[in-house]
Coordinates of C-alpha atoms in Angstrom, one line a residue:
X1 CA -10.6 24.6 24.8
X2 CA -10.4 21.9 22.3
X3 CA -7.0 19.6 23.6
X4 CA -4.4 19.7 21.2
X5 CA -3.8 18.0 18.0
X6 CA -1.5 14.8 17.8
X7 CA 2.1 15.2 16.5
X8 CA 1.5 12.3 14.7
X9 CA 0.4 12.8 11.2
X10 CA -2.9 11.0 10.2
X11 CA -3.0 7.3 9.2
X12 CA -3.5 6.5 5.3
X13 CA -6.8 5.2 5.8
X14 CA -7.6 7.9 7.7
X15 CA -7.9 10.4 4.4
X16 CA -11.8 9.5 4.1
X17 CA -14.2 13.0 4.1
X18 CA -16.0 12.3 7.6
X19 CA -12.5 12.1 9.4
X20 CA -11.0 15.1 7.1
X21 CA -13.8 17.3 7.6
X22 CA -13.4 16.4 12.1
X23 CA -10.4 17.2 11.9
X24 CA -10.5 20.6 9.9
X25 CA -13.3 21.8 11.8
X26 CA -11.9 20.6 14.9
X27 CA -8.8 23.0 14.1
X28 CA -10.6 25.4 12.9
X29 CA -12.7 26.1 15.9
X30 CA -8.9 25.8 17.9
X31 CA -7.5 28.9 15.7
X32 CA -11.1 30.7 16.1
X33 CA -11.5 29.9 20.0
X34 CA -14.4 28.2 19.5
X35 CA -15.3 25.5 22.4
X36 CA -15.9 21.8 21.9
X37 CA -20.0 22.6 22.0
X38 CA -19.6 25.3 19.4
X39 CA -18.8 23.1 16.7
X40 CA -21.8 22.8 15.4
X41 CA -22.4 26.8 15.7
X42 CA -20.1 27.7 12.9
X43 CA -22.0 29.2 9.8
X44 CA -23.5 26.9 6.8
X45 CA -21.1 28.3 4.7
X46 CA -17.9 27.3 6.6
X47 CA -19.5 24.0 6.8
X48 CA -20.0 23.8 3.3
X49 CA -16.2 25.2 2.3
X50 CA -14.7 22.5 5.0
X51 CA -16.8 20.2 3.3
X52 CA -15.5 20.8 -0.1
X53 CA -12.2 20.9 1.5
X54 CA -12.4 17.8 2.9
X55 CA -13.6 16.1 -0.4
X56 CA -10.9 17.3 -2.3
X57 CA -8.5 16.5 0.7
X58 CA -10.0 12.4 0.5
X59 CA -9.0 12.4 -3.7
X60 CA -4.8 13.5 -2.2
X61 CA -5.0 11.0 0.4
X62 CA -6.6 8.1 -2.1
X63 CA -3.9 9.5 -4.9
X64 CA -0.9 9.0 -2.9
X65 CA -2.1 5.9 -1.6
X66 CA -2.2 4.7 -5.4
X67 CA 1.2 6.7 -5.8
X68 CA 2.3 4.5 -2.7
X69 CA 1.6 1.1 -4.1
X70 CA 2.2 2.1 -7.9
X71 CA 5.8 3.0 -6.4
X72 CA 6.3 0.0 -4.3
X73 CA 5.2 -2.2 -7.2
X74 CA 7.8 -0.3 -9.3
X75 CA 10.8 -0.8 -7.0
X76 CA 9.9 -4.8 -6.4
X77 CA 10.2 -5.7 -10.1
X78 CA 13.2 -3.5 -10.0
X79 CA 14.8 -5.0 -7.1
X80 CA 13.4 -8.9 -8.4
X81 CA 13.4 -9.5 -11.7
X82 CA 11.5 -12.0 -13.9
X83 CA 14.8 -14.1 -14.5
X84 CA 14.6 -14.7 -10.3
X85 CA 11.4 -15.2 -10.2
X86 CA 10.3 -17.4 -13.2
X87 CA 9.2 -21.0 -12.8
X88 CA 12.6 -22.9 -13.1
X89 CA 11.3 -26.9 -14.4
X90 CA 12.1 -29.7 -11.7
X91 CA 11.6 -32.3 -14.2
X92 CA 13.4 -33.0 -17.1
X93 CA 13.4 -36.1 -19.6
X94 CA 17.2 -37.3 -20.0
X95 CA 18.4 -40.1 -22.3
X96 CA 21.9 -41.7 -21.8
X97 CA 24.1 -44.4 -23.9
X98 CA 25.1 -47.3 -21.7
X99 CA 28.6 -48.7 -21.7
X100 CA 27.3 -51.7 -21.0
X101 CA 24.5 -54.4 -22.2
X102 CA 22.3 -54.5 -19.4
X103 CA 22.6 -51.7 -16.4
X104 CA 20.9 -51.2 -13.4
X105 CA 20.1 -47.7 -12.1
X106 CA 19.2 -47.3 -7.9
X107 CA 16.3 -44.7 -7.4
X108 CA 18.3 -42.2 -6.1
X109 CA 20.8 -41.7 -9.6
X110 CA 20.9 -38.5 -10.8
X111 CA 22.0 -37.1 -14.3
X112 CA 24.0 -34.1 -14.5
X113 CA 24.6 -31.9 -17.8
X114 CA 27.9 -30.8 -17.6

């Protein structure tokens, strides 16, 4: 007997044909009672209908991976907009009256709009 299948559900990578066309032929031969060595025994036409299984099974798994990051994308601009996230300048050119004739700034003044 085959052991039994993980109660974890498969990784997202793991949606390519190869692995889905293991794994349904691996379960397959579990429900049938086939053993480990049998696996290869099962008729061409099985093969051929896992296969086509298994292809159509790898265009889910790559369509809810774009699903998946088309969704994530979405809910990221939703949750930070551009107003956030926009280049704020850190320069700015100022120009100021002086009360005076002749002032003297140190390097660290600052100007403040208020």
């Amino acid at each position: 007997m085959l052991p039994p299948p993980s109660s974890s559900a498969p990784a997202a990578a793991d949606f390519s044909k190869g692995s889905v066309k293991s794994r349904l032929t691996r379960q397959a031969a579990e429900l049938w009672g086939y053993g480990e060595a049998d696996l290869d025994g099962f008729d061409p036409l099985v093969n051929l209908l896992l296969e086509a299984c298994a292809v159509e099974f790898e265009k889910i798994g790559q369509e809810l991976h774009n699903t998946q990051f088309r969704l994530i994308e979405r809910l990221a601009t939703l949750l930070n907009p551009d107003v956030v996230d926009a280049p704020h300048p850190a320069h700015a050119v100022a120009q100021a009256r002086a009360r005076e004739a002749v002032v003297v700034l140190p390097d660290d003044a600052q100007f403040v709009f208020a």
